[in-house]
Amino acid sequence: MKNIVKLVLKSIIVMLPFIAVILYIHTRPMRFMDDEYPFWQQHEDFIKEDTNYWDIIVLGDSRANDAFVPDYLSYDLYNLALGGASPVEMYYTMQTYLSTHEAPSTVFIAFGDTHIAYKNQANYVEFWERTMYYHYLNTHQEIDFFKTVNGMDEHTILSDDYISRWIEYRFRLPKNYLPALIKSGLDNRYEGNTEKYERSINNRGRYITPNGGGDAGVTTEATYEEFDYNPIIDLYFRKLIDLLVDNDINIYIERVPFNQASYDNMKPIVREKIEQYYQNLQEDYPSIPMRTGVFCYGNECFGDSNHVNDYGARIYCKYIM
């Protein structure tokens, strides 16, 4: 009996560091997570809380977060777009938001084509290394997602090991979080992450603000040889639209411009396929305004190859209004 007790005690002692790491990961993410995390966390906290009524909501990815400036558009607008997000995250964003808030009158939607494209590695990386890594969805939503897409012929998000990867992220196993813990020295990111969290609050959800005076680099879309849509993304784009329609919300689907360099380097067939995707979507939702033709602004309007600077944002917001 004594030997068994000793063995149990030794096992507990051996496991203590592992348990301590898991507890730290669960309870202190702002102290060690990367600098994108606080923005996702602020948005997650916002949609879960019963806050003020917002008349206009913006959904999309980083290009939408950057281009739709609340201060230039409306005092009653909140920008819920997130860097790296696709229609998957935005569907569940609005599902949660509508469970805690009165429905807005209007929603603007804008996604970069990288988040629609099939066989795009960014979809894999950003779904797992942002959405799952940051625990943006709750457990019920994660289960709902995997039930919905189970059996689909899609191999970017649905990697061969997606079930085991999901379990690793859901239980925050140290394997995926140790690199951030080590780089942060355990807690030296708290001050910076707190500042970013507050910045997102103060700017009504907008946090991507590149200030460069121009950029002639090219986006990922400008490197494509062809374009086809991801079936999971397309499914959730339609689920998002249907959710908003069911709640009597006015929908405007927009496009954020490319810079001139990206537009000039984009292959015509890619541009045609992108526009054809939205034409097909328009045929299925004829009553929803969609301004999704590919267009560009001058390079001087961009802070980096993907995002407009303040000058470009002012021009774009006038275009939206």
PDB file of C-alpha atoms in Angstrom:
ATOM      1  CA  MET A   1       0.000   0.000   0.000  1.00  0.00           C
ATOM      2  CA  LYS A   2       2.799   2.403   0.906  1.00  0.00           C
ATOM      3  CA  ASN A   3       4.479   1.708  -2.416  1.00  0.00           C
ATOM      4  CA  ILE A   4       1.264   2.556  -4.278  1.00  0.00           C
ATOM      5  CA  VAL A   5       0.913   5.835  -2.354  1.00  0.00           C
ATOM      6  CA  LYS A   6       4.527   6.722  -3.124  1.00  0.00           C
ATOM      7  CA  LEU A   7       4.016   5.944  -6.790  1.00  0.00           C
ATOM      8  CA  VAL A   8       0.915   8.154  -6.920  1.00  0.00           C
ATOM      9  CA  LEU A   9       2.716  11.006  -5.174  1.00  0.00           C
ATOM     10  CA  LYS A  10       5.690  10.732  -7.529  1.00  0.00           C
ATOM     11  CA  SER A  11       3.360  10.729 -10.529  1.00  0.00           C
ATOM     12  CA  ILE A  12       1.637  13.868  -9.257  1.00  0.00           C
ATOM     13  CA  ILE A  13       4.985  15.587  -8.690  1.00  0.00           C
ATOM     14  CA  VAL A  14       6.132  14.673 -12.186  1.00  0.00           C
ATOM     15  CA  MET A  15       2.880  15.974 -13.667  1.00  0.00           C
ATOM     16  CA  LEU A  16       2.829  19.249 -11.724  1.00  0.00           C
ATOM     17  CA  PRO A  17       4.852  21.278 -14.273  1.00  0.00           C
ATOM     18  CA  PHE A  18       2.629  20.004 -17.101  1.00  0.00           C
ATOM     19  CA  ILE A  19      -0.518  20.860 -15.121  1.00  0.00           C
ATOM     20  CA  ALA A  20       0.878  24.285 -14.221  1.00  0.00           C
ATOM     21  CA  VAL A  21       1.604  25.065 -17.887  1.00  0.00           C
ATOM     22  CA  ILE A  22      -1.907  24.055 -18.956  1.00  0.00           C
ATOM     23  CA  LEU A  23      -3.478  26.183 -16.203  1.00  0.00           C
ATOM     24  CA  TYR A  24      -1.343  29.156 -17.216  1.00  0.00           C
ATOM     25  CA  ILE A  25      -2.306  28.758 -20.866  1.00  0.00           C
ATOM     26  CA  HIS A  26      -5.995  28.608 -19.912  1.00  0.00           C
ATOM     27  CA  THR A  27      -5.997  31.567 -17.537  1.00  0.00           C
ATOM     28  CA  ARG A  28      -3.301  34.044 -18.702  1.00  0.00           C
ATOM     29  CA  PRO A  29      -3.441  34.267 -22.518  1.00  0.00           C
ATOM     30  CA  MET A  30      -3.009  38.070 -22.602  1.00  0.00           C
ATOM     31  CA  ARG A  31       0.403  37.659 -20.992  1.00  0.00           C
ATOM     32  CA  PHE A  32       1.971  35.490 -23.677  1.00  0.00           C
ATOM     33  CA  MET A  33      -0.149  35.302 -26.856  1.00  0.00           C
ATOM     34  CA  ASP A  34       0.943  37.030 -30.079  1.00  0.00           C
ATOM     35  CA  ASP A  35      -0.054  40.576 -30.981  1.00  0.00           C
ATOM     36  CA  GLU A  36      -3.095  39.611 -33.086  1.00  0.00           C
ATOM     37  CA  TYR A  37      -4.755  37.811 -30.156  1.00  0.00           C
ATOM     38  CA  PRO A  38      -5.987  40.854 -28.165  1.00  0.00           C
ATOM     39  CA  PHE A  39      -7.953  42.116 -31.154  1.00  0.00           C
ATOM     40  CA  TRP A  40      -9.709  38.782 -31.637  1.00  0.00           C
ATOM     41  CA  GLN A  41     -10.333  38.573 -27.900  1.00  0.00           C
ATOM     42  CA  GLN A  42     -11.821  42.073 -27.768  1.00  0.00           C
ATOM     43  CA  HIS A  43     -14.205  41.218 -30.602  1.00  0.00           C
ATOM     44  CA  GLU A  44     -15.145  37.953 -28.913  1.00  0.00           C
ATOM     45  CA  ASP A  45     -15.851  39.732 -25.631  1.00  0.00           C
ATOM     46  CA  PHE A  46     -17.875  42.390 -27.444  1.00  0.00           C
ATOM     47  CA  ILE A  47     -20.195  39.991 -29.276  1.00  0.00           C
ATOM     48  CA  LYS A  48     -20.853  38.032 -26.081  1.00  0.00           C
ATOM     49  CA  GLU A  49     -21.789  41.074 -24.006  1.00  0.00           C
ATOM     50  CA  ASP A  50     -25.156  42.816 -24.059  1.00  0.00           C
ATOM     51  CA  THR A  51     -23.886  46.229 -25.135  1.00  0.00           C
ATOM     52  CA  ASN A  52     -25.483  49.233 -26.817  1.00  0.00           C
ATOM     53  CA  TYR A  53     -27.510  48.957 -30.005  1.00  0.00           C
ATOM     54  CA  TRP A  54     -25.415  49.365 -33.152  1.00  0.00           C
ATOM     55  CA  ASP A  55     -27.212  50.293 -36.335  1.00  0.00           C
ATOM     56  CA  ILE A  56     -24.464  49.182 -38.746  1.00  0.00           C
ATOM     57  CA  ILE A  57     -22.084  46.228 -38.471  1.00  0.00           C
ATOM     58  CA  VAL A  58     -19.105  45.484 -40.734  1.00  0.00           C
ATOM     59  CA  LEU A  59     -18.054  41.863 -41.350  1.00  0.00           C
ATOM     60  CA  GLY A  60     -15.028  40.607 -43.226  1.00  0.00           C
ATOM     61  CA  ASP A  61     -11.272  40.173 -43.023  1.00  0.00           C
ATOM     62  CA  SER A  62      -8.349  42.540 -42.408  1.00  0.00           C
ATOM     63  CA  ARG A  63      -9.017  44.543 -45.562  1.00  0.00           C
ATOM     64  CA  ALA A  64     -12.540  45.307 -44.335  1.00  0.00           C
ATOM     65  CA  ASN A  65     -11.317  46.049 -40.823  1.00  0.00           C
ATOM     66  CA  ASP A  66      -8.892  48.560 -42.286  1.00  0.00           C
ATOM     67  CA  ALA A  67     -11.076  50.177 -44.971  1.00  0.00           C
ATOM     68  CA  PHE A  68     -14.363  50.664 -43.082  1.00  0.00           C
ATOM     69  CA  VAL A  69     -13.480  53.440 -40.645  1.00  0.00           C
ATOM     70  CA  PRO A  70     -16.274  54.066 -38.114  1.00  0.00           C
ATOM     71  CA  ASP A  71     -15.268  57.697 -37.600  1.00  0.00           C
ATOM     72  CA  TYR A  72     -15.600  58.361 -41.351  1.00  0.00           C
ATOM     73  CA  LEU A  73     -18.841  56.445 -41.871  1.00  0.00           C
ATOM     74  CA  SER A  74     -21.208  56.597 -38.886  1.00  0.00           C
ATOM     75  CA  TYR A  75     -21.153  57.120 -35.131  1.00  0.00           C
ATOM     76  CA  ASP A  76     -23.471  54.105 -34.954  1.00  0.00           C
ATOM     77  CA  LEU A  77     -21.180  51.644 -36.770  1.00  0.00           C
ATOM     78  CA  TYR A  78     -19.112  48.853 -35.212  1.00  0.00           C
ATOM     79  CA  ASN A  79     -16.437  47.052 -37.217  1.00  0.00           C
ATOM     80  CA  LEU A  80     -16.384  43.311 -36.425  1.00  0.00           C
ATOM     81  CA  ALA A  81     -14.120  42.314 -39.326  1.00  0.00           C
ATOM     82  CA  LEU A  82     -11.016  40.380 -38.263  1.00  0.00           C
ATOM     83  CA  GLY A  83      -7.605  39.825 -39.809  1.00  0.00           C
ATOM     84  CA  GLY A  84      -7.554  36.377 -41.371  1.00  0.00           C
ATOM     85  CA  ALA A  85     -11.288  35.804 -40.996  1.00  0.00           C
ATOM     86  CA  SER A  86     -13.492  34.132 -43.598  1.00  0.00           C
ATOM     87  CA  PRO A  87     -17.280  33.693 -43.844  1.00  0.00           C
ATOM     88  CA  VAL A  88     -16.904  30.818 -41.350  1.00  0.00           C
ATOM     89  CA  GLU A  89     -15.847  33.112 -38.501  1.00  0.00           C
ATOM     90  CA  MET A  90     -18.235  35.869 -39.540  1.00  0.00           C
ATOM     91  CA  TYR A  91     -21.226  33.486 -39.576  1.00  0.00           C
ATOM     92  CA  TYR A  92     -20.533  32.451 -35.992  1.00  0.00           C
ATOM     93  CA  THR A  93     -19.722  36.049 -35.068  1.00  0.00           C
ATOM     94  CA  MET A  94     -23.225  37.127 -36.067  1.00  0.00           C
ATOM     95  CA  GLN A  95     -24.798  34.037 -34.537  1.00  0.00           C
ATOM     96  CA  THR A  96     -23.341  35.043 -31.166  1.00  0.00           C
ATOM     97  CA  TYR A  97     -23.945  38.758 -31.680  1.00  0.00           C
ATOM     98  CA  LEU A  98     -27.637  38.243 -32.450  1.00  0.00           C
ATOM     99  CA  SER A  99     -28.054  36.146 -29.302  1.00  0.00           C
ATOM    100  CA  THR A 100     -26.963  39.089 -27.133  1.00  0.00           C
ATOM    101  CA  HIS A 101     -27.865  42.188 -29.175  1.00  0.00           C
ATOM    102  CA  GLU A 102     -30.772  43.648 -31.038  1.00  0.00           C
ATOM    103  CA  ALA A 103     -30.296  43.031 -34.752  1.00  0.00           C
ATOM    104  CA  PRO A 104     -28.641  45.918 -36.624  1.00  0.00           C
ATOM    105  CA  SER A 105     -30.474  47.498 -39.526  1.00  0.00           C
ATOM    106  CA  THR A 106     -27.541  47.060 -41.908  1.00  0.00           C
ATOM    107  CA  VAL A 107     -24.507  44.810 -42.382  1.00  0.00           C
ATOM    108  CA  PHE A 108     -21.651  45.446 -44.811  1.00  0.00           C
ATOM    109  CA  ILE A 109     -19.653  42.385 -45.902  1.00  0.00           C
ATOM    110  CA  ALA A 110     -16.270  42.447 -47.648  1.00  0.00           C
ATOM    111  CA  PHE A 111     -13.693  39.679 -48.045  1.00  0.00           C
ATOM    112  CA  GLY A 112     -10.391  39.511 -49.839  1.00  0.00           C
ATOM    113  CA  ASP A 113     -10.377  36.790 -52.477  1.00  0.00           C
ATOM    114  CA  THR A 114      -7.657  34.847 -50.666  1.00  0.00           C
ATOM    115  CA  HIS A 115     -10.311  33.967 -48.087  1.00  0.00           C
ATOM    116  CA  ILE A 116     -12.649  32.626 -50.755  1.00  0.00           C
ATOM    117  CA  ALA A 117     -10.076  30.751 -52.846  1.00  0.00           C
ATOM    118  CA  TYR A 118      -9.766  26.965 -52.856  1.00  0.00           C
ATOM    119  CA  LYS A 119      -6.417  25.273 -52.173  1.00  0.00           C
ATOM    120  CA  ASN A 120      -5.208  28.438 -50.521  1.00  0.00           C
ATOM    121  CA  GLN A 121      -2.785  27.649 -47.702  1.00  0.00           C
ATOM    122  CA  ALA A 122      -3.882  30.797 -45.878  1.00  0.00           C
ATOM    123  CA  ASN A 123      -7.306  29.233 -45.239  1.00  0.00           C
ATOM    124  CA  TYR A 124      -5.613  26.325 -43.473  1.00  0.00           C
ATOM    125  CA  VAL A 125      -3.176  28.454 -41.508  1.00  0.00           C
ATOM    126  CA  GLU A 126      -5.649  31.119 -40.447  1.00  0.00           C
ATOM    127  CA  PHE A 127      -8.448  28.734 -39.479  1.00  0.00           C
ATOM    128  CA  TRP A 128      -6.193  26.626 -37.286  1.00  0.00           C
ATOM    129  CA  GLU A 129      -3.606  29.147 -36.141  1.00  0.00           C
ATOM    130  CA  ARG A 130      -6.046  31.970 -35.444  1.00  0.00           C
ATOM    131  CA  THR A 131      -9.637  30.785 -35.078  1.00  0.00           C
ATOM    132  CA  MET A 132      -8.828  27.550 -33.244  1.00  0.00           C
ATOM    133  CA  TYR A 133      -5.650  28.813 -31.594  1.00  0.00           C
ATOM    134  CA  TYR A 134      -7.404  31.880 -30.165  1.00  0.00           C
ATOM    135  CA  HIS A 135     -10.541  29.920 -29.157  1.00  0.00           C
ATOM    136  CA  TYR A 136     -12.713  32.436 -30.962  1.00  0.00           C
ATOM    137  CA  LEU A 137     -15.580  29.963 -31.371  1.00  0.00           C
ATOM    138  CA  ASN A 138     -17.211  28.302 -28.410  1.00  0.00           C
ATOM    139  CA  THR A 139     -17.283  24.514 -28.076  1.00  0.00           C
ATOM    140  CA  HIS A 140     -20.822  24.223 -29.429  1.00  0.00           C
ATOM    141  CA  GLN A 141     -19.897  26.261 -32.513  1.00  0.00           C
ATOM    142  CA  GLU A 142     -16.773  24.203 -33.160  1.00  0.00           C
ATOM    143  CA  ILE A 143     -18.783  20.987 -32.970  1.00  0.00           C
ATOM    144  CA  ASP A 144     -21.421  22.500 -35.238  1.00  0.00           C
ATOM    145  CA  PHE A 145     -18.752  23.491 -37.768  1.00  0.00           C
ATOM    146  CA  PHE A 146     -17.158  20.056 -37.957  1.00  0.00           C
ATOM    147  CA  LYS A 147     -20.555  18.358 -38.164  1.00  0.00           C
ATOM    148  CA  THR A 148     -21.564  20.710 -40.976  1.00  0.00           C
ATOM    149  CA  VAL A 149     -18.456  20.158 -43.082  1.00  0.00           C
ATOM    150  CA  ASN A 150     -17.859  16.489 -42.267  1.00  0.00           C
ATOM    151  CA  GLY A 151     -17.581  14.506 -45.462  1.00  0.00           C
ATOM    152  CA  MET A 152     -17.004  17.498 -47.732  1.00  0.00           C
ATOM    153  CA  ASP A 153     -14.344  17.063 -50.392  1.00  0.00           C
ATOM    154  CA  GLU A 154     -12.060  19.798 -49.068  1.00  0.00           C
ATOM    155  CA  HIS A 155      -8.462  19.316 -48.017  1.00  0.00           C
ATOM    156  CA  THR A 156      -7.129  22.689 -46.903  1.00  0.00           C
ATOM    157  CA  ILE A 157      -9.128  23.358 -43.747  1.00  0.00           C
ATOM    158  CA  LEU A 158     -10.068  19.682 -43.411  1.00  0.00           C
ATOM    159  CA  SER A 159      -6.542  18.324 -43.202  1.00  0.00           C
ATOM    160  CA  ASP A 160      -6.106  14.585 -42.700  1.00  0.00           C
ATOM    161  CA  ASP A 161      -5.463  15.091 -38.999  1.00  0.00           C
ATOM    162  CA  TYR A 162      -8.153  17.715 -38.365  1.00  0.00           C
ATOM    163  CA  ILE A 163      -9.886  15.815 -35.526  1.00  0.00           C
ATOM    164  CA  SER A 164      -6.695  15.369 -33.510  1.00  0.00           C
ATOM    165  CA  ARG A 165      -5.717  18.983 -34.210  1.00  0.00           C
ATOM    166  CA  TRP A 166      -9.106  20.164 -32.990  1.00  0.00           C
ATOM    167  CA  ILE A 167      -8.692  18.217 -29.725  1.00  0.00           C
ATOM    168  CA  GLU A 168      -5.223  19.695 -29.197  1.00  0.00           C
ATOM    169  CA  TYR A 169      -6.534  23.243 -29.583  1.00  0.00           C
ATOM    170  CA  ARG A 170      -9.795  22.689 -27.707  1.00  0.00           C
ATOM    171  CA  PHE A 171      -7.929  21.508 -24.591  1.00  0.00           C
ATOM    172  CA  ARG A 172      -5.086  23.992 -25.095  1.00  0.00           C
ATOM    173  CA  LEU A 173      -2.409  21.309 -25.007  1.00  0.00           C
ATOM    174  CA  PRO A 174       1.057  22.863 -24.532  1.00  0.00           C
ATOM    175  CA  LYS A 175       2.341  21.578 -27.894  1.00  0.00           C
ATOM    176  CA  ASN A 176       0.699  24.498 -29.730  1.00  0.00           C
ATOM    177  CA  TYR A 177       1.297  27.203 -27.118  1.00  0.00           C
ATOM    178  CA  LEU A 178       4.844  26.581 -25.899  1.00  0.00           C
ATOM    179  CA  PRO A 179       6.455  28.616 -28.720  1.00  0.00           C
ATOM    180  CA  ALA A 180       4.459  31.703 -27.678  1.00  0.00           C
ATOM    181  CA  LEU A 181       5.212  31.074 -24.009  1.00  0.00           C
ATOM    182  CA  ILE A 182       8.923  30.856 -24.712  1.00  0.00           C
ATOM    183  CA  LYS A 183       9.043  33.907 -27.015  1.00  0.00           C
ATOM    184  CA  SER A 184       7.102  35.992 -24.506  1.00  0.00           C
ATOM    185  CA  GLY A 185       9.248  35.031 -21.546  1.00  0.00           C
ATOM    186  CA  LEU A 186       5.927  33.855 -20.009  1.00  0.00           C
ATOM    187  CA  ASP A 187       4.417  37.293 -19.410  1.00  0.00           C
ATOM    188  CA  ASN A 188       6.209  40.179 -21.150  1.00  0.00           C
ATOM    189  CA  ARG A 189       3.405  40.734 -23.689  1.00  0.00           C
ATOM    190  CA  TYR A 190       0.726  41.767 -21.215  1.00  0.00           C
ATOM    191  CA  GLU A 191       1.228  45.516 -21.443  1.00  0.00           C
ATOM    192  CA  GLY A 192       1.348  45.564 -25.238  1.00  0.00           C
ATOM    193  CA  ASN A 193      -1.630  43.236 -25.584  1.00  0.00           C
ATOM    194  CA  THR A 194      -3.673  45.305 -23.144  1.00  0.00           C
ATOM    195  CA  GLU A 195      -2.932  48.461 -25.156  1.00  0.00           C
ATOM    196  CA  LYS A 196      -4.070  46.718 -28.353  1.00  0.00           C
ATOM    197  CA  TYR A 197      -7.252  45.490 -26.679  1.00  0.00           C
ATOM    198  CA  GLU A 198      -8.087  49.034 -25.564  1.00  0.00           C
ATOM    199  CA  ARG A 199      -7.271  50.425 -29.019  1.00  0.00           C
ATOM    200  CA  SER A 200      -9.826  48.088 -30.567  1.00  0.00           C
ATOM    201  CA  ILE A 201     -12.453  49.253 -28.065  1.00  0.00           C
ATOM    202  CA  ASN A 202     -11.706  52.933 -28.635  1.00  0.00           C
ATOM    203  CA  ASN A 203     -11.846  52.575 -32.437  1.00  0.00           C
ATOM    204  CA  ARG A 204     -15.109  50.600 -32.387  1.00  0.00           C
ATOM    205  CA  GLY A 205     -13.498  47.380 -33.506  1.00  0.00           C
ATOM    206  CA  ARG A 206     -11.141  48.800 -36.137  1.00  0.00           C
ATOM    207  CA  TYR A 207      -7.531  48.021 -35.340  1.00  0.00           C
ATOM    208  CA  ILE A 208      -5.657  47.622 -38.637  1.00  0.00           C
ATOM    209  CA  THR A 209      -4.265  51.060 -39.502  1.00  0.00           C
ATOM    210  CA  PRO A 210      -1.230  50.926 -41.834  1.00  0.00           C
ATOM    211  CA  ASN A 211       0.206  54.414 -42.215  1.00  0.00           C
ATOM    212  CA  GLY A 212       2.620  53.970 -45.102  1.00  0.00           C
ATOM    213  CA  GLY A 213       2.678  56.663 -47.763  1.00  0.00           C
ATOM    214  CA  GLY A 214       2.212  54.211 -50.614  1.00  0.00           C
ATOM    215  CA  ASP A 215       2.995  50.615 -51.529  1.00  0.00           C
ATOM    216  CA  ALA A 216       3.697  48.967 -54.886  1.00  0.00           C
ATOM    217  CA  GLY A 217       3.932  45.409 -53.615  1.00  0.00           C
ATOM    218  CA  VAL A 218       1.478  42.810 -54.887  1.00  0.00           C
ATOM    219  CA  THR A 219      -1.168  40.789 -53.059  1.00  0.00           C
ATOM    220  CA  THR A 220      -1.513  37.010 -53.118  1.00  0.00           C
ATOM    221  CA  GLU A 221      -4.294  37.235 -55.697  1.00  0.00           C
ATOM    222  CA  ALA A 222      -1.828  38.802 -58.143  1.00  0.00           C
ATOM    223  CA  THR A 223       0.265  35.608 -58.017  1.00  0.00           C
ATOM    224  CA  TYR A 224      -2.596  33.201 -58.780  1.00  0.00           C
ATOM    225  CA  GLU A 225      -2.516  31.209 -61.987  1.00  0.00           C
ATOM    226  CA  GLU A 226      -6.194  30.321 -61.573  1.00  0.00           C
ATOM    227  CA  PHE A 227      -9.067  30.852 -59.142  1.00  0.00           C
ATOM    228  CA  ASP A 228     -11.744  28.582 -57.755  1.00  0.00           C
ATOM    229  CA  TYR A 229     -13.790  28.982 -54.593  1.00  0.00           C
ATOM    230  CA  ASN A 230     -13.446  26.851 -51.469  1.00  0.00           C
ATOM    231  CA  PRO A 231     -16.666  24.819 -50.955  1.00  0.00           C
ATOM    232  CA  ILE A 232     -16.587  25.287 -47.168  1.00  0.00           C
ATOM    233  CA  ILE A 233     -16.151  29.039 -47.528  1.00  0.00           C
ATOM    234  CA  ASP A 234     -18.923  29.231 -50.117  1.00  0.00           C
ATOM    235  CA  LEU A 235     -21.267  27.225 -47.870  1.00  0.00           C
ATOM    236  CA  TYR A 236     -20.646  29.552 -44.936  1.00  0.00           C
ATOM    237  CA  PHE A 237     -20.907  32.686 -47.069  1.00  0.00           C
ATOM    238  CA  ARG A 238     -24.415  31.555 -47.950  1.00  0.00           C
ATOM    239  CA  LYS A 239     -25.196  30.559 -44.361  1.00  0.00           C
ATOM    240  CA  LEU A 240     -24.101  34.050 -43.280  1.00  0.00           C
ATOM    241  CA  ILE A 241     -26.334  35.717 -45.860  1.00  0.00           C
ATOM    242  CA  ASP A 242     -29.278  33.482 -44.893  1.00  0.00           C
ATOM    243  CA  LEU A 243     -28.778  34.261 -41.194  1.00  0.00           C
ATOM    244  CA  LEU A 244     -28.889  37.992 -41.868  1.00  0.00           C
ATOM    245  CA  VAL A 245     -31.900  37.692 -44.186  1.00  0.00           C
ATOM    246  CA  ASP A 246     -33.759  35.664 -41.546  1.00  0.00           C
ATOM    247  CA  ASN A 247     -33.212  38.541 -39.112  1.00  0.00           C
ATOM    248  CA  ASP A 248     -34.481  41.181 -41.568  1.00  0.00           C
ATOM    249  CA  ILE A 249     -31.090  42.869 -41.866  1.00  0.00           C
ATOM    250  CA  ASN A 250     -30.168  44.915 -44.931  1.00  0.00           C
ATOM    251  CA  ILE A 251     -27.066  43.447 -46.555  1.00  0.00           C
ATOM    252  CA  TYR A 252     -24.476  45.158 -48.751  1.00  0.00           C
ATOM    253  CA  ILE A 253     -21.687  43.008 -50.180  1.00  0.00           C
ATOM    254  CA  GLU A 254     -18.737  45.174 -51.157  1.00  0.00           C
ATOM    255  CA  ARG A 255     -15.210  44.864 -52.478  1.00  0.00           C
ATOM    256  CA  VAL A 256     -12.157  46.592 -51.037  1.00  0.00           C
ATOM    257  CA  PRO A 257      -9.819  47.803 -53.812  1.00  0.00           C
ATOM    258  CA  PHE A 258      -6.488  46.331 -54.817  1.00  0.00           C
ATOM    259  CA  ASN A 259      -3.511  48.597 -55.258  1.00  0.00           C
ATOM    260  CA  GLN A 260      -2.555  49.427 -58.850  1.00  0.00           C
ATOM    261  CA  ALA A 261       0.418  47.057 -58.822  1.00  0.00           C
ATOM    262  CA  SER A 262      -1.706  44.058 -57.811  1.00  0.00           C
ATOM    263  CA  TYR A 263      -4.410  44.908 -60.316  1.00  0.00           C
ATOM    264  CA  ASP A 264      -1.904  45.233 -63.136  1.00  0.00           C
ATOM    265  CA  ASN A 265      -0.230  41.921 -62.281  1.00  0.00           C
ATOM    266  CA  MET A 266      -3.439  39.927 -61.834  1.00  0.00           C
ATOM    267  CA  LYS A 267      -4.074  37.479 -64.631  1.00  0.00           C
ATOM    268  CA  PRO A 268      -7.257  38.257 -66.598  1.00  0.00           C
ATOM    269  CA  ILE A 269      -8.598  34.727 -66.105  1.00  0.00           C
ATOM    270  CA  VAL A 270      -8.248  35.104 -62.329  1.00  0.00           C
ATOM    271  CA  ARG A 271     -10.112  38.408 -62.388  1.00  0.00           C
ATOM    272  CA  GLU A 272     -12.845  36.863 -64.534  1.00  0.00           C
ATOM    273  CA  LYS A 273     -13.223  33.840 -62.226  1.00  0.00           C
ATOM    274  CA  ILE A 274     -13.421  36.046 -59.132  1.00  0.00           C
ATOM    275  CA  GLU A 275     -16.111  38.208 -60.685  1.00  0.00           C
ATOM    276  CA  GLN A 276     -17.962  35.097 -61.936  1.00  0.00           C
ATOM    277  CA  TYR A 277     -18.104  33.749 -58.390  1.00  0.00           C
ATOM    278  CA  TYR A 278     -19.911  36.869 -57.209  1.00  0.00           C
ATOM    279  CA  GLN A 279     -22.147  36.916 -60.272  1.00  0.00           C
ATOM    280  CA  ASN A 280     -23.299  33.416 -59.352  1.00  0.00           C
ATOM    281  CA  LEU A 281     -23.892  34.568 -55.784  1.00  0.00           C
ATOM    282  CA  GLN A 282     -25.866  37.549 -57.084  1.00  0.00           C
ATOM    283  CA  GLU A 283     -28.089  35.255 -59.159  1.00  0.00           C
ATOM    284  CA  ASP A 284     -28.969  33.294 -56.025  1.00  0.00           C
ATOM    285  CA  TYR A 285     -29.565  36.466 -53.978  1.00  0.00           C
ATOM    286  CA  PRO A 286     -30.900  38.960 -56.549  1.00  0.00           C
ATOM    287  CA  SER A 287     -32.275  41.409 -53.968  1.00  0.00           C
ATOM    288  CA  ILE A 288     -28.927  41.955 -52.220  1.00  0.00           C
ATOM    289  CA  PRO A 289     -26.779  44.816 -53.555  1.00  0.00           C
ATOM    290  CA  MET A 290     -23.329  43.546 -54.523  1.00  0.00           C
ATOM    291  CA  ARG A 291     -20.563  45.834 -55.759  1.00  0.00           C
ATOM    292  CA  THR A 292     -17.912  43.184 -56.220  1.00  0.00           C
ATOM    293  CA  GLY A 293     -16.239  43.963 -59.542  1.00  0.00           C
ATOM    294  CA  VAL A 294     -12.455  43.958 -59.269  1.00  0.00           C
ATOM    295  CA  PHE A 295     -11.052  47.515 -59.131  1.00  0.00           C
ATOM    296  CA  CYS A 296      -8.058  49.374 -57.782  1.00  0.00           C
ATOM    297  CA  TYR A 297      -6.780  52.609 -56.244  1.00  0.00           C
ATOM    298  CA  GLY A 298      -3.386  54.116 -56.909  1.00  0.00           C
ATOM    299  CA  ASN A 299      -0.425  52.700 -54.983  1.00  0.00           C
ATOM    300  CA  GLU A 300      -0.246  55.965 -53.022  1.00  0.00           C
ATOM    301  CA  CYS A 301      -3.506  54.967 -51.291  1.00  0.00           C
ATOM    302  CA  PHE A 302      -1.957  51.953 -49.575  1.00  0.00           C
ATOM    303  CA  GLY A 303      -0.060  51.452 -46.341  1.00  0.00           C
ATOM    304  CA  ASP A 304       1.007  47.991 -47.467  1.00  0.00           C
ATOM    305  CA  SER A 305       0.148  45.813 -50.448  1.00  0.00           C
ATOM    306  CA  ASN A 306      -3.095  44.580 -48.849  1.00  0.00           C
ATOM    307  CA  HIS A 307      -4.424  47.522 -46.880  1.00  0.00           C
ATOM    308  CA  VAL A 308      -5.339  51.125 -47.632  1.00  0.00           C
ATOM    309  CA  ASN A 309      -3.684  53.894 -45.640  1.00  0.00           C
ATOM    310  CA  ASP A 310      -5.667  56.764 -44.135  1.00  0.00           C
ATOM    311  CA  TYR A 311      -5.761  58.596 -47.459  1.00  0.00           C
ATOM    312  CA  GLY A 312      -7.123  55.513 -49.205  1.00  0.00           C
ATOM    313  CA  ALA A 313      -9.561  54.809 -46.369  1.00  0.00           C
ATOM    314  CA  ARG A 314     -11.057  58.303 -46.646  1.00  0.00           C
ATOM    315  CA  ILE A 315     -11.610  57.823 -50.387  1.00  0.00           C
ATOM    316  CA  TYR A 316     -13.123  54.384 -49.842  1.00  0.00           C
ATOM    317  CA  CYS A 317     -15.481  55.512 -47.096  1.00  0.00           C
ATOM    318  CA  LYS A 318     -16.806  58.290 -49.367  1.00  0.00           C
ATOM    319  CA  TYR A 319     -17.391  55.614 -52.008  1.00  0.00           C
ATOM    320  CA  ILE A 320     -19.299  53.451 -49.491  1.00  0.00           C
ATOM    321  CA  MET A 321     -21.508  56.321 -48.342  1.00  0.00           C
TER     322      MET A 321
END
